[in-house]
Amino acid sequence: MLIEQCKIIRNEEIAGGIWEMEFSAPGIVSYYTGPGQFLEILLDNKWSFTVRRPMSIANVEEKRITIIYKIFGRGTTLLTESKVGGILDILGPLGNVFSGWQGNYVPILVGGGVGLAPILNLFRECQKHQIHSKLIIGAKTGREHFMDHDPSNGIFLTTDDGTLGNPGTVMPSLKKVCADIDNPMVFACGPLPMLKGMQDFVIQNKIPAQLSVESYMGCGTGLCQGCAIKRRNVKEKAHSYHERYSLVCMDGPVYSASEVSFD
Ligand SMILES: Cc1cc2nc3c(=O)[nH]c(=O)nc-3n(C[C@H](O)[C@H](O)[C@H](O)COP(=O)(O)OP(=O)(O)OC[C@H]3O[C@@H](n4cnc5c(N)ncnc54)[C@H](O)[C@@H]3O)c2cc1C
């Protein structure tokens, strides 16, 4: 992990409110270990932006990194104004990686909202290794999608308002895809309600799954403790903070579905 001054190569809107940025980051790339890892981006040196913004790595190509981000608040709005040739102060790579996708399972990759970045990264990695995965990407509306709904090639888009792909959340599509496959393993990233629904489904159906958690996060290095999440099935000890909670930045963001609680 290091802090690097990264030169912006590309920063463009690829769908409604969804942006893709590519920058040069040879130092960070040299420590990169795979899909799941993320960065902490400093947006401005002013007091109003003291906390870096976490962003998943969506692709690594030679010495360049791509992120895909959704306009959410002031920080991500400011990011859209970053110009090609400009410099961003970036800390990374941080966090752990998805694992087990090269095993005997059929990887079912599910991304919802801003959670699509690490999932697309894993999808590309599966393609590079000629592993046939299924991809399910959910959004509120068709404007937020930038891929084609292509079920014959295992790519399923969903929209809450039914304007593109399968109507509804990612859950009905996930259930259908899992029912059609002998040995599924689910890899997912998205908003907490989506991860909670997914966790209930995979545990009930005994499907192995890894969930990447995008909790609120400050420093990204374990100092601020802002990204704590509850662990499941721990033998609670009144004095033991570490047994009951996990820091997403240090232990995650990728967890086995049976490991964490979203309640
Ligand atoms: C590990 C990880 C990976 C992420 N990857 C991506 C990604 O690839 N693409 C993407 O669009 N977004 C991603 N996010 C969410 C993204 O970090 C937030 O949307 C962003 O920080 C919002 O900043 P803002 O200034 O626009 O919003 P504001 O609401 O102004 O932010 C205020 C503060 O709240 C925190 N915050 C607000 N919303 C979130 C959230 N949903 N998750 C975590 N912190 C939040 C921010 O850190 C910030 O400090 C990721 C979050 C985490 C934890």
Coordinates of C-alpha atoms and ligand atoms in Angstrom, one line a residue:
M1 CA 0.0 0.0 0.0
L2 CA 1.3 3.5 -0.8
I3 CA 0.2 7.0 -1.6
E4 CA 0.7 7.9 -5.2
Q5 CA 0.2 11.1 -7.3
C6 CA -1.8 9.7 -10.2
K7 CA -2.2 11.4 -13.6
I8 CA -5.7 11.3 -15.0
I9 CA -6.0 9.8 -18.5
R10 CA -9.7 9.7 -19.0
N11 CA -12.8 10.8 -17.0
E12 CA -16.2 10.5 -18.8
E13 CA -19.9 9.8 -18.2
I14 CA -20.7 6.3 -19.4
A15 CA -24.4 6.2 -18.3
G16 CA -26.8 8.4 -16.5
G17 CA -24.8 9.6 -13.4
I18 CA -22.2 6.9 -13.8
W19 CA -18.7 7.9 -14.6
E20 CA -15.5 6.0 -15.5
M21 CA -12.1 7.3 -14.8
E22 CA -8.7 5.9 -15.8
F23 CA -5.4 7.1 -14.4
S24 CA -1.8 6.1 -14.4
A25 CA -0.7 4.4 -11.1
P26 CA 2.4 2.3 -11.6
G27 CA 3.2 2.2 -7.9
I28 CA -0.2 1.1 -6.7
V29 CA -0.5 -1.5 -9.6
S30 CA 2.8 -3.1 -8.4
Y31 CA 1.0 -4.0 -5.1
Y32 CA -2.3 -5.0 -6.7
T33 CA -3.4 -8.5 -5.9
G34 CA -6.9 -8.8 -7.6
P35 CA -10.6 -8.0 -7.9
G36 CA -12.1 -6.8 -4.6
Q37 CA -9.3 -4.4 -3.7
F38 CA -10.1 -0.7 -3.5
L39 CA -8.5 2.8 -3.3
E40 CA -9.0 5.8 -1.1
I41 CA -9.0 9.0 -3.2
L42 CA -8.2 12.5 -1.8
L43 CA -10.5 14.9 -3.6
D44 CA -9.1 18.2 -2.4
N45 CA -6.6 19.5 0.1
K46 CA -9.3 21.7 1.7
W47 CA -10.8 20.9 5.2
S48 CA -14.2 20.2 3.6
F49 CA -12.7 17.1 2.1
T50 CA -10.4 15.7 4.8
V51 CA -11.8 12.2 4.4
R52 CA -10.7 10.3 1.3
R53 CA -13.5 8.6 -0.7
P54 CA -13.2 4.7 -1.1
M55 CA -13.5 3.5 -4.7
S56 CA -13.2 -0.1 -6.0
I57 CA -10.7 -1.0 -8.6
A58 CA -12.8 -1.8 -11.8
N59 CA -9.9 -2.7 -14.0
V60 CA -6.1 -2.8 -14.2
E61 CA -4.3 -2.6 -17.5
E62 CA -0.5 -2.5 -17.5
K63 CA 0.2 0.5 -15.2
R64 CA -3.2 2.0 -15.4
I65 CA -6.3 1.7 -13.1
T66 CA -9.9 2.3 -14.0
I67 CA -12.7 3.1 -11.5
I68 CA -16.4 3.4 -12.1
Y69 CA -18.3 5.8 -9.9
K70 CA -21.8 7.0 -9.3
I71 CA -22.5 10.6 -8.4
F72 CA -23.6 10.3 -4.8
G73 CA -22.8 13.6 -2.9
R74 CA -20.3 16.4 -3.0
G75 CA -17.1 14.3 -3.3
T76 CA -18.2 12.3 -6.3
T77 CA -19.6 15.4 -7.9
L78 CA -16.2 17.1 -7.6
L79 CA -14.6 14.0 -9.1
T80 CA -16.6 14.5 -12.3
E81 CA -14.8 17.9 -12.6
S82 CA -11.3 16.4 -12.6
K83 CA -9.6 17.1 -15.9
V84 CA -7.5 14.8 -18.1
G85 CA -3.8 15.5 -17.2
G86 CA -4.7 16.5 -13.7
I87 CA -3.3 14.7 -10.6
L88 CA -5.2 12.8 -7.9
D89 CA -3.6 11.8 -4.6
I90 CA -4.6 8.1 -4.2
L91 CA -3.9 5.6 -1.4
G92 CA -4.0 2.0 -2.3
P93 CA -4.4 -0.8 -3.0
L94 CA -6.4 -1.6 0.1
G95 CA -8.5 -4.6 1.2
N96 CA -8.7 -8.3 0.3
V97 CA -9.8 -10.0 -2.8
F98 CA -12.5 -12.4 -4.1
S99 CA -11.3 -16.0 -3.9
G100 CA -12.4 -19.5 -5.0
W101 CA -13.7 -18.3 -8.4
Q102 CA -11.1 -20.5 -10.1
G103 CA -12.4 -23.6 -8.4
N104 CA -15.0 -26.1 -9.5
Y105 CA -17.9 -23.8 -9.2
V106 CA -19.8 -21.7 -11.8
P107 CA -19.2 -18.1 -10.6
I108 CA -22.4 -16.0 -10.5
L109 CA -21.3 -12.4 -10.3
V110 CA -23.9 -9.9 -9.0
G111 CA -23.4 -6.1 -8.9
G112 CA -26.0 -3.6 -7.7
G113 CA -25.7 0.2 -7.9
V114 CA -22.1 1.3 -7.3
G115 CA -21.2 -2.3 -6.4
L116 CA -20.8 -3.1 -10.1
A117 CA -17.1 -2.0 -10.3
P118 CA -15.4 -4.9 -8.4
I119 CA -17.9 -7.3 -10.0
L120 CA -17.0 -6.2 -13.5
N121 CA -13.3 -6.5 -12.5
L122 CA -13.9 -10.1 -11.5
F123 CA -16.0 -10.8 -14.7
R124 CA -13.0 -9.7 -16.8
E125 CA -10.7 -11.8 -14.8
C126 CA -12.9 -14.9 -15.3
Q127 CA -12.9 -14.1 -19.0
K128 CA -9.1 -13.9 -19.1
H129 CA -8.9 -17.3 -17.4
Q130 CA -11.7 -18.7 -19.7
I131 CA -14.0 -19.4 -16.8
H132 CA -17.6 -19.2 -17.9
S133 CA -19.4 -17.0 -15.3
K134 CA -22.8 -15.5 -15.2
L135 CA -23.2 -11.7 -14.7
I136 CA -26.2 -10.0 -13.1
I137 CA -26.1 -6.2 -12.9
G138 CA -28.9 -4.2 -11.2
A139 CA -29.8 -0.6 -11.4
K140 CA -32.8 1.7 -10.6
T141 CA -33.4 2.5 -14.2
G142 CA -32.2 1.7 -17.7
R143 CA -30.3 5.1 -18.0
E144 CA -27.9 3.8 -15.4
H145 CA -26.8 0.8 -17.4
F146 CA -24.0 0.9 -20.0
M147 CA -23.9 -2.8 -21.0
D148 CA -26.2 -4.8 -23.2
H149 CA -28.8 -7.3 -21.7
D150 CA -27.5 -10.5 -23.3
P151 CA -29.0 -13.6 -21.6
S152 CA -27.7 -15.9 -24.3
N153 CA -24.2 -14.9 -23.2
G154 CA -24.9 -15.1 -19.5
I155 CA -25.3 -11.3 -19.0
F156 CA -28.5 -10.2 -17.3
L157 CA -29.4 -6.6 -16.6
T158 CA -32.2 -5.7 -14.2
T159 CA -34.0 -2.5 -13.5
D160 CA -36.2 -1.6 -10.5
D161 CA -38.5 0.4 -12.9
G162 CA -38.5 -2.3 -15.6
T163 CA -37.1 0.1 -18.3
L164 CA -34.3 -2.4 -19.3
G165 CA -33.6 -6.1 -19.0
N166 CA -35.4 -8.1 -16.3
P167 CA -37.8 -6.0 -14.2
G168 CA -37.2 -5.8 -10.4
T169 CA -34.2 -6.2 -8.3
V170 CA -31.3 -8.6 -8.9
M171 CA -32.9 -11.3 -6.7
P172 CA -35.4 -12.9 -9.1
S173 CA -32.6 -13.1 -11.8
L174 CA -30.2 -14.6 -9.2
K175 CA -32.7 -17.2 -8.1
K176 CA -33.4 -18.2 -11.7
V177 CA -29.7 -18.4 -12.7
C178 CA -28.9 -20.5 -9.6
A179 CA -31.8 -22.8 -10.3
D180 CA -30.4 -23.5 -13.8
I181 CA -26.9 -24.3 -12.7
D182 CA -25.5 -27.4 -10.8
N183 CA -22.7 -25.9 -8.9
P184 CA -23.1 -22.1 -8.4
M185 CA -20.9 -19.8 -6.2
V186 CA -22.1 -16.3 -5.7
F187 CA -19.9 -13.2 -5.7
A188 CA -21.7 -10.0 -5.0
C189 CA -21.3 -6.3 -4.2
G190 CA -24.0 -3.7 -3.7
P191 CA -26.1 -1.7 -1.3
L192 CA -26.7 -3.3 2.1
P193 CA -30.4 -4.2 1.5
M194 CA -29.3 -6.1 -1.6
L195 CA -26.5 -7.9 0.3
K196 CA -28.9 -8.8 3.1
G197 CA -31.4 -10.3 0.6
M198 CA -28.6 -12.2 -1.0
Q199 CA -27.2 -13.5 2.3
D200 CA -30.6 -14.9 3.3
F201 CA -31.0 -16.6 0.0
V202 CA -27.5 -18.2 -0.2
I203 CA -27.6 -19.4 3.4
Q204 CA -31.0 -20.9 3.0
N205 CA -30.0 -22.7 -0.2
K206 CA -26.5 -23.6 1.0
I207 CA -24.8 -21.8 -1.9
P208 CA -21.3 -20.7 -1.2
A209 CA -21.0 -16.9 -1.5
Q210 CA -18.7 -14.0 -1.0
L211 CA -20.1 -10.5 -0.4
S212 CA -18.1 -7.3 -0.8
V213 CA -19.4 -4.7 1.7
E214 CA -19.4 -1.0 1.0
S215 CA -19.9 0.4 4.4
Y216 CA -19.3 4.0 5.3
M217 CA -15.6 4.4 5.6
G218 CA -13.1 7.1 6.6
C219 CA -9.4 6.4 6.7
G220 CA -9.3 3.0 5.0
T221 CA -6.4 1.9 7.2
G222 CA -8.1 0.8 10.5
L223 CA -7.3 4.0 12.4
C224 CA -10.8 5.7 12.5
Q225 CA -12.8 2.5 13.1
G226 CA -15.6 4.1 11.1
C227 CA -16.4 1.0 8.9
A228 CA -17.1 -1.5 11.7
I229 CA -19.6 -4.3 10.8
K230 CA -21.1 -6.9 13.0
R231 CA -19.7 -10.5 12.8
R232 CA -22.3 -13.4 12.8
N233 CA -22.2 -16.4 15.1
V234 CA -19.6 -15.2 17.5
K235 CA -19.4 -16.4 21.0
E236 CA -19.9 -12.9 22.5
K237 CA -17.6 -11.9 25.3
A238 CA -18.6 -8.8 27.1
H239 CA -15.1 -7.3 26.9
S240 CA -14.3 -8.4 23.4
Y241 CA -14.9 -5.7 20.8
H242 CA -12.7 -7.5 18.2
E243 CA -14.8 -10.7 18.3
R244 CA -18.1 -9.0 17.7
Y245 CA -17.0 -6.5 15.0
S246 CA -14.9 -6.5 12.0
L247 CA -13.3 -3.5 10.2
V248 CA -14.3 -3.6 6.5
C249 CA -11.1 -1.7 5.5
M250 CA -8.8 -4.1 7.2
D251 CA -10.6 -7.5 7.2
G252 CA -12.8 -6.9 4.1
P253 CA -14.3 -5.6 2.0
V254 CA -14.9 -9.2 0.8
Y255 CA -16.4 -11.6 3.4
S256 CA -17.9 -15.1 3.3
A257 CA -21.7 -14.7 3.4
S258 CA -21.9 -16.5 6.7
E259 CA -19.3 -14.3 8.4
V260 CA -21.0 -10.9 8.7
S261 CA -24.4 -9.6 9.9
F262 CA -26.3 -6.8 8.1
D263 CA -28.9 -6.4 10.9
Ligands
LIG1 C1 -14.8 -0.4 -0.1 C2 -15.7 0.5 -0.9 C3 -15.7 0.6 -2.2 C4 -16.5 1.5 -2.9 N1 -16.4 1.4 -4.3 C5 -17.2 2.3 -5.0 C6 -17.2 2.3 -6.4 O1 -16.4 1.5 -7.0 N2 -17.9 3.2 -7.1 C7 -18.8 4.1 -6.4 O2 -19.5 4.9 -7.0 N3 -18.8 4.1 -5.0 C8 -18.1 3.2 -4.3 N4 -18.1 3.2 -3.0 C9 -19.0 4.2 -2.3 C10 -18.4 5.6 -2.4 O3 -17.2 5.6 -1.6 C11 -19.4 6.6 -1.8 O4 -20.5 6.7 -2.7 C12 -18.7 8.0 -1.8 O5 -17.7 8.0 -0.8 C13 -19.6 9.1 -1.5 O6 -18.9 10.3 -1.4 P1 -19.6 11.7 -1.7 O7 -18.6 12.7 -1.2 O8 -20.0 11.8 -3.1 O9 -20.9 11.6 -0.8 P2 -21.1 12.3 0.6 O10 -22.5 11.8 1.0 O11 -20.9 13.8 0.5 O12 -20.0 11.7 1.5 C14 -19.9 11.9 2.8 C15 -19.1 10.9 3.5 O13 -19.9 9.7 3.7 C16 -19.2 8.6 3.2 N5 -20.1 7.8 2.4 C17 -21.2 8.2 1.9 N6 -21.9 7.2 1.2 C18 -21.1 6.1 1.3 C19 -21.2 4.8 0.9 N7 -22.3 4.3 0.2 N8 -20.3 3.9 1.2 C20 -19.2 4.3 1.9 N9 -19.0 5.6 2.4 C21 -20.0 6.5 2.1 C22 -18.0 9.1 2.4 O14 -16.8 8.3 2.7 C23 -17.8 10.5 2.8 O15 -16.8 10.6 3.7 C24 -17.3 2.4 -2.2 C25 -17.4 2.3 -0.8 C26 -16.5 1.4 -0.1 C27 -16.5 1.4 1.4

